[in-house]
Amino acid sequence: MCSLKHQPVPEKKVSNRRNISAKAVTRIVFVALILDLLAFTLILPLFPRMIEYYLVQELSHPSILSEILKFLNSLKPSSLQHEKWDTVLLGGVVGSLFSLLQCVASPIIGSLSDRGGRRRTLLLTMFGNILSCSLWLFASNFYIFLASRIVGGLSEGNVQLSIAIISDITTSDTRSRGLAMVGIAFAISFTIGPALGAYFAHFQADSLPTPFACSALIALGLLIIETLFIAYALPETMPKSQEIKQQTAVSESQTLELEKLGWIHFGHLLFFSGLEFSLTAYSLIIIY
């Protein structure tokens, strides 16, 4: 009898100017994603106090901030007596605006990466992230801060592009392991990032335009480092056009099945993320 030995799955090589392995590309994506998510999470615990800062600056005269707060107060339940309710809710609305714009921009960014390549599109979104963080750094009024969140939401494509890159370079046997690195990056960044944001917010200097500019400066530095790191280390992983045609040759039933799975995944994330963000908002109400 002949014995059957387990044959290891051959590791993909990424076709580019450097013959780099899929594992190396996964490590590059992992480091870049941690830098990006750290920069993203630095601002999360600062929303209520930032809103209070802009209220002090702008509430004495008519502004978009005062009009928004009037509208939010008109929605306030009579049974709710917490005086900071409108401030925390406005912070939640600003955070939700970022996510809503990201939802709108994500399909466009994905389509651009299919046509122009992952690396080029990722670098393009990074410049948008840097612009967003620069606006936050100099956001002396609520208009500029709101503009920074809009620009950031429209240009945030790192997570889906990271998933696309890992999907490009892995096989069906190694893809789950590669995508797990995305989840690990989220766990690390969302654990450390908010704490760092709150810590650096205590540092103030006369040369900085706002009390929260130190956290914005740290986030900007992380994004610049990430951009340089991607430009130097990340190769293009987009398969050639002929390979794409072979990989995407699926039947109509498979397409419908993928669409159904996509909607199920969307529903799961919608409720899970909503619960996660609601717990955060509730804790901020208690604290502030």
PDB file of C-alpha atoms in Angstrom:
ATOM      1  CA  MET A   1       0.000   0.000   0.000  1.00  0.00           C
ATOM      2  CA  CYS A   2       1.176   3.485  -0.729  1.00  0.00           C
ATOM      3  CA  SER A   3       1.065   6.002   2.097  1.00  0.00           C
ATOM      4  CA  LEU A   4      -0.501   9.381   1.536  1.00  0.00           C
ATOM      5  CA  LYS A   5       1.465  12.303   2.929  1.00  0.00           C
ATOM      6  CA  HIS A   6       0.029  15.721   3.593  1.00  0.00           C
ATOM      7  CA  GLN A   7       1.244  18.168   0.991  1.00  0.00           C
ATOM      8  CA  PRO A   8       1.547  21.741   2.280  1.00  0.00           C
ATOM      9  CA  VAL A   9      -0.316  24.389   0.354  1.00  0.00           C
ATOM     10  CA  PRO A  10       2.168  26.325  -1.744  1.00  0.00           C
ATOM     11  CA  GLU A  11       2.498  29.932  -0.654  1.00  0.00           C
ATOM     12  CA  LYS A  12       1.580  32.548  -3.192  1.00  0.00           C
ATOM     13  CA  LYS A  13       4.198  34.879  -4.545  1.00  0.00           C
ATOM     14  CA  VAL A  14       3.097  38.408  -5.275  1.00  0.00           C
ATOM     15  CA  SER A  15       3.955  39.426  -8.804  1.00  0.00           C
ATOM     16  CA  ASN A  16       5.651  42.837  -8.556  1.00  0.00           C
ATOM     17  CA  ARG A  17       9.019  44.539  -8.713  1.00  0.00           C
ATOM     18  CA  ARG A  18      10.114  42.484  -5.667  1.00  0.00           C
ATOM     19  CA  ASN A  19       9.468  38.781  -5.270  1.00  0.00           C
ATOM     20  CA  ILE A  20       7.771  39.007  -1.876  1.00  0.00           C
ATOM     21  CA  SER A  21       5.794  36.287  -0.147  1.00  0.00           C
ATOM     22  CA  ALA A  22       2.139  36.452   0.851  1.00  0.00           C
ATOM     23  CA  LYS A  23       3.100  36.197   4.530  1.00  0.00           C
ATOM     24  CA  ALA A  24       5.319  39.254   4.219  1.00  0.00           C
ATOM     25  CA  VAL A  25       2.542  41.237   2.540  1.00  0.00           C
ATOM     26  CA  THR A  26       0.118  40.191   5.288  1.00  0.00           C
ATOM     27  CA  ARG A  27       2.540  41.483   7.919  1.00  0.00           C
ATOM     28  CA  ILE A  28       2.864  44.782   6.033  1.00  0.00           C
ATOM     29  CA  VAL A  29      -0.922  45.151   5.847  1.00  0.00           C
ATOM     30  CA  PHE A  30      -1.220  44.290   9.545  1.00  0.00           C
ATOM     31  CA  VAL A  31       1.262  46.987  10.632  1.00  0.00           C
ATOM     32  CA  ALA A  32      -0.300  49.592   8.334  1.00  0.00           C
ATOM     33  CA  LEU A  33      -3.786  48.761   9.589  1.00  0.00           C
ATOM     34  CA  ILE A  34      -2.739  49.127  13.239  1.00  0.00           C
ATOM     35  CA  LEU A  35      -1.262  52.568  12.499  1.00  0.00           C
ATOM     36  CA  ASP A  36      -4.431  53.595  10.664  1.00  0.00           C
ATOM     37  CA  LEU A  37      -6.844  52.337  13.335  1.00  0.00           C
ATOM     38  CA  LEU A  38      -4.804  53.896  16.136  1.00  0.00           C
ATOM     39  CA  ALA A  39      -5.089  57.251  14.382  1.00  0.00           C
ATOM     40  CA  PHE A  40      -8.822  56.644  13.893  1.00  0.00           C
ATOM     41  CA  THR A  41      -9.540  55.719  17.531  1.00  0.00           C
ATOM     42  CA  LEU A  42      -7.593  58.561  19.165  1.00  0.00           C
ATOM     43  CA  ILE A  43     -10.544  60.921  18.734  1.00  0.00           C
ATOM     44  CA  LEU A  44     -13.292  58.620  20.028  1.00  0.00           C
ATOM     45  CA  PRO A  45     -13.198  59.535  23.758  1.00  0.00           C
ATOM     46  CA  LEU A  46     -12.797  63.250  23.000  1.00  0.00           C
ATOM     47  CA  PHE A  47     -16.120  63.938  21.244  1.00  0.00           C
ATOM     48  CA  PRO A  48     -18.121  65.248  24.264  1.00  0.00           C
ATOM     49  CA  ARG A  49     -15.410  67.615  25.491  1.00  0.00           C
ATOM     50  CA  MET A  50     -14.671  68.807  21.961  1.00  0.00           C
ATOM     51  CA  ILE A  51     -18.357  69.621  21.488  1.00  0.00           C
ATOM     52  CA  GLU A  52     -18.337  71.498  24.811  1.00  0.00           C
ATOM     53  CA  TYR A  53     -15.271  73.448  23.670  1.00  0.00           C
ATOM     54  CA  TYR A  54     -17.002  74.520  20.457  1.00  0.00           C
ATOM     55  CA  LEU A  55     -20.162  75.373  22.408  1.00  0.00           C
ATOM     56  CA  VAL A  56     -18.230  77.794  24.600  1.00  0.00           C
ATOM     57  CA  GLN A  57     -16.644  79.351  21.516  1.00  0.00           C
ATOM     58  CA  GLU A  58     -19.753  79.646  19.329  1.00  0.00           C
ATOM     59  CA  LEU A  59     -22.944  79.457  21.388  1.00  0.00           C
ATOM     60  CA  SER A  60     -22.987  83.204  22.050  1.00  0.00           C
ATOM     61  CA  HIS A  61     -23.667  83.941  18.378  1.00  0.00           C
ATOM     62  CA  PRO A  62     -25.724  82.192  15.688  1.00  0.00           C
ATOM     63  CA  SER A  63     -23.890  79.275  14.111  1.00  0.00           C
ATOM     64  CA  ILE A  64     -24.514  75.886  12.585  1.00  0.00           C
ATOM     65  CA  LEU A  65     -23.625  74.307  15.925  1.00  0.00           C
ATOM     66  CA  SER A  66     -26.321  76.222  17.836  1.00  0.00           C
ATOM     67  CA  GLU A  67     -28.915  75.358  15.185  1.00  0.00           C
ATOM     68  CA  ILE A  68     -28.056  71.662  15.356  1.00  0.00           C
ATOM     69  CA  LEU A  69     -28.327  71.682  19.137  1.00  0.00           C
ATOM     70  CA  LYS A  70     -31.722  73.384  18.976  1.00  0.00           C
ATOM     71  CA  PHE A  71     -32.959  70.633  16.687  1.00  0.00           C
ATOM     72  CA  LEU A  72     -31.563  67.894  18.925  1.00  0.00           C
ATOM     73  CA  ASN A  73     -33.149  69.440  22.007  1.00  0.00           C
ATOM     74  CA  SER A  74     -36.503  69.404  20.236  1.00  0.00           C
ATOM     75  CA  LEU A  75     -36.150  65.608  20.048  1.00  0.00           C
ATOM     76  CA  LYS A  76     -35.296  65.221  23.735  1.00  0.00           C
ATOM     77  CA  PRO A  77     -37.771  63.024  25.651  1.00  0.00           C
ATOM     78  CA  SER A  78     -39.452  64.849  28.527  1.00  0.00           C
ATOM     79  CA  SER A  79     -38.478  62.069  30.937  1.00  0.00           C
ATOM     80  CA  LEU A  80     -34.760  62.575  30.232  1.00  0.00           C
ATOM     81  CA  GLN A  81     -33.264  65.155  32.586  1.00  0.00           C
ATOM     82  CA  HIS A  82     -29.520  64.746  31.957  1.00  0.00           C
ATOM     83  CA  GLU A  83     -28.096  68.182  31.140  1.00  0.00           C
ATOM     84  CA  LYS A  84     -25.354  66.809  28.879  1.00  0.00           C
ATOM     85  CA  TRP A  85     -27.753  64.791  26.739  1.00  0.00           C
ATOM     86  CA  ASP A  86     -27.557  67.061  23.695  1.00  0.00           C
ATOM     87  CA  THR A  87     -23.764  67.279  23.835  1.00  0.00           C
ATOM     88  CA  VAL A  88     -23.263  63.525  23.910  1.00  0.00           C
ATOM     89  CA  LEU A  89     -25.915  62.990  21.221  1.00  0.00           C
ATOM     90  CA  LEU A  90     -24.225  65.521  18.952  1.00  0.00           C
ATOM     91  CA  GLY A  91     -20.936  63.671  19.430  1.00  0.00           C
ATOM     92  CA  GLY A  92     -22.718  60.486  18.388  1.00  0.00           C
ATOM     93  CA  VAL A  93     -24.223  62.199  15.335  1.00  0.00           C
ATOM     94  CA  VAL A  94     -20.801  63.456  14.242  1.00  0.00           C
ATOM     95  CA  GLY A  95     -19.380  59.962  14.670  1.00  0.00           C
ATOM     96  CA  SER A  96     -22.297  58.441  12.750  1.00  0.00           C
ATOM     97  CA  LEU A  97     -21.805  60.972   9.947  1.00  0.00           C
ATOM     98  CA  PHE A  98     -18.284  59.627   9.457  1.00  0.00           C
ATOM     99  CA  SER A  99     -19.580  56.049   9.247  1.00  0.00           C
ATOM    100  CA  LEU A 100     -22.427  57.002   6.894  1.00  0.00           C
ATOM    101  CA  LEU A 101     -20.059  58.718   4.466  1.00  0.00           C
ATOM    102  CA  GLN A 102     -17.698  55.746   4.709  1.00  0.00           C
ATOM    103  CA  CYS A 103     -20.597  53.478   3.752  1.00  0.00           C
ATOM    104  CA  VAL A 104     -21.278  55.649   0.691  1.00  0.00           C
ATOM    105  CA  ALA A 105     -17.626  55.892  -0.356  1.00  0.00           C
ATOM    106  CA  SER A 106     -16.600  52.263   0.225  1.00  0.00           C
ATOM    107  CA  PRO A 107     -18.100  50.822  -3.012  1.00  0.00           C
ATOM    108  CA  ILE A 108     -16.502  53.634  -5.011  1.00  0.00           C
ATOM    109  CA  ILE A 109     -13.102  53.065  -3.402  1.00  0.00           C
ATOM    110  CA  GLY A 110     -13.435  49.322  -4.019  1.00  0.00           C
ATOM    111  CA  SER A 111     -14.266  49.909  -7.672  1.00  0.00           C
ATOM    112  CA  LEU A 112     -11.278  52.241  -8.048  1.00  0.00           C
ATOM    113  CA  SER A 113      -8.985  49.614  -6.559  1.00  0.00           C
ATOM    114  CA  ASP A 114     -10.285  47.022  -9.040  1.00  0.00           C
ATOM    115  CA  ARG A 115      -9.393  49.338 -11.922  1.00  0.00           C
ATOM    116  CA  GLY A 116      -6.332  51.221 -10.720  1.00  0.00           C
ATOM    117  CA  GLY A 117      -4.772  48.757  -8.289  1.00  0.00           C
ATOM    118  CA  ARG A 118      -4.871  48.291  -4.543  1.00  0.00           C
ATOM    119  CA  ARG A 119      -1.654  50.090  -3.689  1.00  0.00           C
ATOM    120  CA  ARG A 120      -2.375  53.218  -5.723  1.00  0.00           C
ATOM    121  CA  THR A 121      -5.925  53.510  -4.369  1.00  0.00           C
ATOM    122  CA  LEU A 122      -4.744  52.949  -0.791  1.00  0.00           C
ATOM    123  CA  LEU A 123      -2.178  55.733  -1.113  1.00  0.00           C
ATOM    124  CA  LEU A 124      -4.874  57.998  -2.566  1.00  0.00           C
ATOM    125  CA  THR A 125      -7.132  57.377   0.445  1.00  0.00           C
ATOM    126  CA  MET A 126      -4.203  57.992   2.769  1.00  0.00           C
ATOM    127  CA  PHE A 127      -3.793  61.511   1.402  1.00  0.00           C
ATOM    128  CA  GLY A 128      -7.472  62.087   2.152  1.00  0.00           C
ATOM    129  CA  ASN A 129      -6.960  60.816   5.699  1.00  0.00           C
ATOM    130  CA  ILE A 130      -3.972  63.132   6.164  1.00  0.00           C
ATOM    131  CA  LEU A 131      -6.045  66.083   4.918  1.00  0.00           C
ATOM    132  CA  SER A 132      -8.838  65.160   7.330  1.00  0.00           C
ATOM    133  CA  CYS A 133      -6.446  64.959  10.280  1.00  0.00           C
ATOM    134  CA  SER A 134      -4.792  68.240   9.285  1.00  0.00           C
ATOM    135  CA  LEU A 135      -8.201  69.945   9.355  1.00  0.00           C
ATOM    136  CA  TRP A 136      -8.822  68.485  12.811  1.00  0.00           C
ATOM    137  CA  LEU A 137      -5.455  69.781  13.993  1.00  0.00           C
ATOM    138  CA  PHE A 138      -6.407  73.365  13.018  1.00  0.00           C
ATOM    139  CA  ALA A 139     -10.140  73.075  13.791  1.00  0.00           C
ATOM    140  CA  SER A 140     -10.565  76.284  15.778  1.00  0.00           C
ATOM    141  CA  ASN A 141     -14.314  76.246  15.039  1.00  0.00           C
ATOM    142  CA  PHE A 142     -17.001  73.638  14.509  1.00  0.00           C
ATOM    143  CA  TYR A 143     -17.162  74.249  10.738  1.00  0.00           C
ATOM    144  CA  ILE A 144     -13.587  73.100  10.238  1.00  0.00           C
ATOM    145  CA  PHE A 145     -14.040  70.140  12.572  1.00  0.00           C
ATOM    146  CA  LEU A 146     -17.173  69.046  10.703  1.00  0.00           C
ATOM    147  CA  ALA A 147     -15.300  69.392   7.405  1.00  0.00           C
ATOM    148  CA  SER A 148     -12.527  67.158   8.762  1.00  0.00           C
ATOM    149  CA  ARG A 149     -15.030  64.424   9.608  1.00  0.00           C
ATOM    150  CA  ILE A 150     -16.644  64.666   6.167  1.00  0.00           C
ATOM    151  CA  VAL A 151     -13.294  64.406   4.375  1.00  0.00           C
ATOM    152  CA  GLY A 152     -12.246  61.548   6.634  1.00  0.00           C
ATOM    153  CA  GLY A 153     -15.462  59.601   6.065  1.00  0.00           C
ATOM    154  CA  LEU A 154     -15.236  59.946   2.290  1.00  0.00           C
ATOM    155  CA  SER A 155     -11.581  58.872   2.164  1.00  0.00           C
ATOM    156  CA  GLU A 156     -11.526  56.060   4.739  1.00  0.00           C
ATOM    157  CA  GLY A 157     -10.951  52.883   2.756  1.00  0.00           C
ATOM    158  CA  ASN A 158      -8.087  51.190   4.555  1.00  0.00           C
ATOM    159  CA  VAL A 159     -10.051  48.343   6.090  1.00  0.00           C
ATOM    160  CA  GLN A 160     -11.794  47.157   2.919  1.00  0.00           C
ATOM    161  CA  LEU A 161      -8.624  47.617   0.861  1.00  0.00           C
ATOM    162  CA  SER A 162      -6.655  45.626   3.429  1.00  0.00           C
ATOM    163  CA  ILE A 163      -9.212  42.826   3.147  1.00  0.00           C
ATOM    164  CA  ALA A 164      -8.988  43.006  -0.657  1.00  0.00           C
ATOM    165  CA  ILE A 165      -5.187  42.834  -0.554  1.00  0.00           C
ATOM    166  CA  ILE A 166      -5.229  39.795   1.732  1.00  0.00           C
ATOM    167  CA  SER A 167      -7.826  38.143  -0.522  1.00  0.00           C
ATOM    168  CA  ASP A 168      -5.548  38.777  -3.523  1.00  0.00           C
ATOM    169  CA  ILE A 169      -2.497  37.097  -2.025  1.00  0.00           C
ATOM    170  CA  THR A 170      -3.998  34.160  -0.118  1.00  0.00           C
ATOM    171  CA  THR A 171      -5.483  30.854  -1.181  1.00  0.00           C
ATOM    172  CA  SER A 172      -8.774  29.401   0.036  1.00  0.00           C
ATOM    173  CA  ASP A 173      -6.801  27.427   2.639  1.00  0.00           C
ATOM    174  CA  THR A 174      -4.885  30.398   4.061  1.00  0.00           C
ATOM    175  CA  ARG A 175      -7.407  33.223   3.615  1.00  0.00           C
ATOM    176  CA  SER A 176      -9.136  32.832   6.980  1.00  0.00           C
ATOM    177  CA  ARG A 177      -5.784  33.042   8.750  1.00  0.00           C
ATOM    178  CA  GLY A 178      -4.884  36.188   6.830  1.00  0.00           C
ATOM    179  CA  LEU A 179      -8.235  37.861   7.475  1.00  0.00           C
ATOM    180  CA  ALA A 180      -7.929  37.045  11.170  1.00  0.00           C
ATOM    181  CA  MET A 181      -5.047  39.516  11.260  1.00  0.00           C
ATOM    182  CA  VAL A 182      -7.532  42.270  10.403  1.00  0.00           C
ATOM    183  CA  GLY A 183      -9.583  41.369  13.477  1.00  0.00           C
ATOM    184  CA  ILE A 184      -6.458  41.303  15.635  1.00  0.00           C
ATOM    185  CA  ALA A 185      -5.496  44.767  14.381  1.00  0.00           C
ATOM    186  CA  PHE A 186      -8.967  46.039  15.332  1.00  0.00           C
ATOM    187  CA  ALA A 187      -8.727  44.520  18.812  1.00  0.00           C
ATOM    188  CA  ILE A 188      -5.301  46.019  19.497  1.00  0.00           C
ATOM    189  CA  SER A 189      -6.130  49.472  18.143  1.00  0.00           C
ATOM    190  CA  PHE A 190      -9.544  49.845  19.775  1.00  0.00           C
ATOM    191  CA  THR A 191      -7.997  48.801  23.102  1.00  0.00           C
ATOM    192  CA  ILE A 192      -5.015  51.174  23.004  1.00  0.00           C
ATOM    193  CA  GLY A 193      -6.182  54.031  20.759  1.00  0.00           C
ATOM    194  CA  PRO A 194      -8.921  55.652  22.892  1.00  0.00           C
ATOM    195  CA  ALA A 195      -6.701  55.539  25.982  1.00  0.00           C
ATOM    196  CA  LEU A 196      -3.883  57.238  24.072  1.00  0.00           C
ATOM    197  CA  GLY A 197      -6.275  59.885  22.758  1.00  0.00           C
ATOM    198  CA  ALA A 198      -7.500  60.720  26.265  1.00  0.00           C
ATOM    199  CA  TYR A 199      -3.928  60.756  27.590  1.00  0.00           C
ATOM    200  CA  PHE A 200      -2.503  63.106  24.961  1.00  0.00           C
ATOM    201  CA  ALA A 201      -5.534  65.417  25.255  1.00  0.00           C
ATOM    202  CA  HIS A 202      -4.180  66.498  28.656  1.00  0.00           C
ATOM    203  CA  PHE A 203      -1.082  67.998  27.010  1.00  0.00           C
ATOM    204  CA  GLN A 204      -1.643  71.574  25.926  1.00  0.00           C
ATOM    205  CA  ALA A 205       0.707  74.142  24.467  1.00  0.00           C
ATOM    206  CA  ASP A 206       0.300  77.767  23.487  1.00  0.00           C
ATOM    207  CA  SER A 207       1.646  76.969  20.031  1.00  0.00           C
ATOM    208  CA  LEU A 208      -1.200  74.503  19.354  1.00  0.00           C
ATOM    209  CA  PRO A 209      -4.455  75.968  17.997  1.00  0.00           C
ATOM    210  CA  THR A 210      -6.915  73.981  20.171  1.00  0.00           C
ATOM    211  CA  PRO A 211      -6.824  72.115  23.510  1.00  0.00           C
ATOM    212  CA  PHE A 212      -7.150  68.794  21.651  1.00  0.00           C
ATOM    213  CA  ALA A 213      -4.547  69.532  19.006  1.00  0.00           C
ATOM    214  CA  CYS A 214      -1.936  67.284  20.649  1.00  0.00           C
ATOM    215  CA  SER A 215      -4.063  64.193  20.021  1.00  0.00           C
ATOM    216  CA  ALA A 216      -4.668  65.391  16.453  1.00  0.00           C
ATOM    217  CA  LEU A 217      -0.934  65.886  15.993  1.00  0.00           C
ATOM    218  CA  ILE A 218      -0.222  62.329  17.175  1.00  0.00           C
ATOM    219  CA  ALA A 219      -2.883  60.977  14.802  1.00  0.00           C
ATOM    220  CA  LEU A 220      -1.433  62.997  11.929  1.00  0.00           C
ATOM    221  CA  GLY A 221       2.029  61.638  12.661  1.00  0.00           C
ATOM    222  CA  LEU A 222       0.726  58.067  12.648  1.00  0.00           C
ATOM    223  CA  LEU A 223      -0.959  58.602   9.280  1.00  0.00           C
ATOM    224  CA  ILE A 224       2.166  60.125   7.726  1.00  0.00           C
ATOM    225  CA  ILE A 225       4.260  57.196   8.993  1.00  0.00           C
ATOM    226  CA  GLU A 226       1.674  54.768   7.605  1.00  0.00           C
ATOM    227  CA  THR A 227       1.678  56.482   4.202  1.00  0.00           C
ATOM    228  CA  LEU A 228       5.467  56.379   3.929  1.00  0.00           C
ATOM    229  CA  PHE A 229       5.486  52.756   5.090  1.00  0.00           C
ATOM    230  CA  ILE A 230       2.889  51.740   2.466  1.00  0.00           C
ATOM    231  CA  ALA A 231       4.701  53.637  -0.281  1.00  0.00           C
ATOM    232  CA  TYR A 232       7.987  51.911   0.545  1.00  0.00           C
ATOM    233  CA  ALA A 233       6.979  48.403   1.606  1.00  0.00           C
ATOM    234  CA  LEU A 234       3.633  47.458   0.051  1.00  0.00           C
ATOM    235  CA  PRO A 235       3.711  45.952  -3.456  1.00  0.00           C
ATOM    236  CA  GLU A 236       0.814  45.897  -5.891  1.00  0.00           C
ATOM    237  CA  THR A 237      -1.228  42.750  -5.269  1.00  0.00           C
ATOM    238  CA  MET A 238      -3.914  43.187  -7.910  1.00  0.00           C
ATOM    239  CA  PRO A 239      -3.991  40.080 -10.133  1.00  0.00           C
ATOM    240  CA  LYS A 240      -3.550  40.487 -13.875  1.00  0.00           C
ATOM    241  CA  SER A 241      -6.672  40.983 -15.958  1.00  0.00           C
ATOM    242  CA  GLN A 242      -6.620  37.421 -17.274  1.00  0.00           C
ATOM    243  CA  GLU A 243      -6.367  36.017 -13.742  1.00  0.00           C
ATOM    244  CA  ILE A 244      -9.302  38.162 -12.661  1.00  0.00           C
ATOM    245  CA  LYS A 245     -11.454  36.769 -15.472  1.00  0.00           C
ATOM    246  CA  GLN A 246     -10.657  33.213 -14.389  1.00  0.00           C
ATOM    247  CA  GLN A 247     -11.292  33.928 -10.711  1.00  0.00           C
ATOM    248  CA  THR A 248     -14.594  35.745 -11.283  1.00  0.00           C
ATOM    249  CA  ALA A 249     -16.117  33.147 -13.597  1.00  0.00           C
ATOM    250  CA  VAL A 250     -18.948  32.172 -11.241  1.00  0.00           C
ATOM    251  CA  SER A 251     -22.455  30.990 -11.965  1.00  0.00           C
ATOM    252  CA  GLU A 252     -25.607  33.020 -11.412  1.00  0.00           C
ATOM    253  CA  SER A 253     -26.598  30.841  -8.446  1.00  0.00           C
ATOM    254  CA  GLN A 254     -23.225  31.485  -6.801  1.00  0.00           C
ATOM    255  CA  THR A 255     -23.676  35.210  -7.338  1.00  0.00           C
ATOM    256  CA  LEU A 256     -27.102  35.135  -5.672  1.00  0.00           C
ATOM    257  CA  GLU A 257     -25.683  33.112  -2.794  1.00  0.00           C
ATOM    258  CA  LEU A 258     -22.906  35.666  -2.298  1.00  0.00           C
ATOM    259  CA  GLU A 259     -25.436  38.502  -2.322  1.00  0.00           C
ATOM    260  CA  LYS A 260     -27.518  36.740   0.329  1.00  0.00           C
ATOM    261  CA  LEU A 261     -24.463  36.155   2.513  1.00  0.00           C
ATOM    262  CA  GLY A 262     -23.478  39.780   2.052  1.00  0.00           C
ATOM    263  CA  TRP A 263     -26.855  41.029   3.316  1.00  0.00           C
ATOM    264  CA  ILE A 264     -26.716  38.647   6.291  1.00  0.00           C
ATOM    265  CA  HIS A 265     -23.262  39.923   7.157  1.00  0.00           C
ATOM    266  CA  PHE A 266     -24.472  43.515   6.756  1.00  0.00           C
ATOM    267  CA  GLY A 267     -27.377  42.940   9.133  1.00  0.00           C
ATOM    268  CA  HIS A 268     -25.120  41.319  11.719  1.00  0.00           C
ATOM    269  CA  LEU A 269     -22.617  44.176  11.646  1.00  0.00           C
ATOM    270  CA  LEU A 270     -25.408  46.787  11.683  1.00  0.00           C
ATOM    271  CA  PHE A 271     -26.870  45.566  14.969  1.00  0.00           C
ATOM    272  CA  PHE A 272     -23.552  44.542  16.537  1.00  0.00           C
ATOM    273  CA  SER A 273     -21.851  47.863  15.751  1.00  0.00           C
ATOM    274  CA  GLY A 274     -24.945  49.775  16.865  1.00  0.00           C
ATOM    275  CA  LEU A 275     -24.917  47.987  20.211  1.00  0.00           C
ATOM    276  CA  GLU A 276     -21.182  48.574  20.601  1.00  0.00           C
ATOM    277  CA  PHE A 277     -21.471  52.294  19.837  1.00  0.00           C
ATOM    278  CA  SER A 278     -24.567  52.668  22.060  1.00  0.00           C
ATOM    279  CA  LEU A 279     -22.692  51.271  25.062  1.00  0.00           C
ATOM    280  CA  THR A 280     -19.879  53.744  24.418  1.00  0.00           C
ATOM    281  CA  ALA A 281     -22.297  56.667  24.144  1.00  0.00           C
ATOM    282  CA  TYR A 282     -24.088  55.615  27.341  1.00  0.00           C
ATOM    283  CA  SER A 283     -20.816  55.466  29.265  1.00  0.00           C
ATOM    284  CA  LEU A 284     -19.925  58.954  28.025  1.00  0.00           C
ATOM    285  CA  ILE A 285     -23.279  60.263  29.261  1.00  0.00           C
ATOM    286  CA  ILE A 286     -22.509  58.876  32.729  1.00  0.00           C
ATOM    287  CA  ILE A 287     -18.960  60.272  32.751  1.00  0.00           C
ATOM    288  CA  TYR A 288     -19.711  63.718  31.402  1.00  0.00           C
TER     289      TYR A 288
END
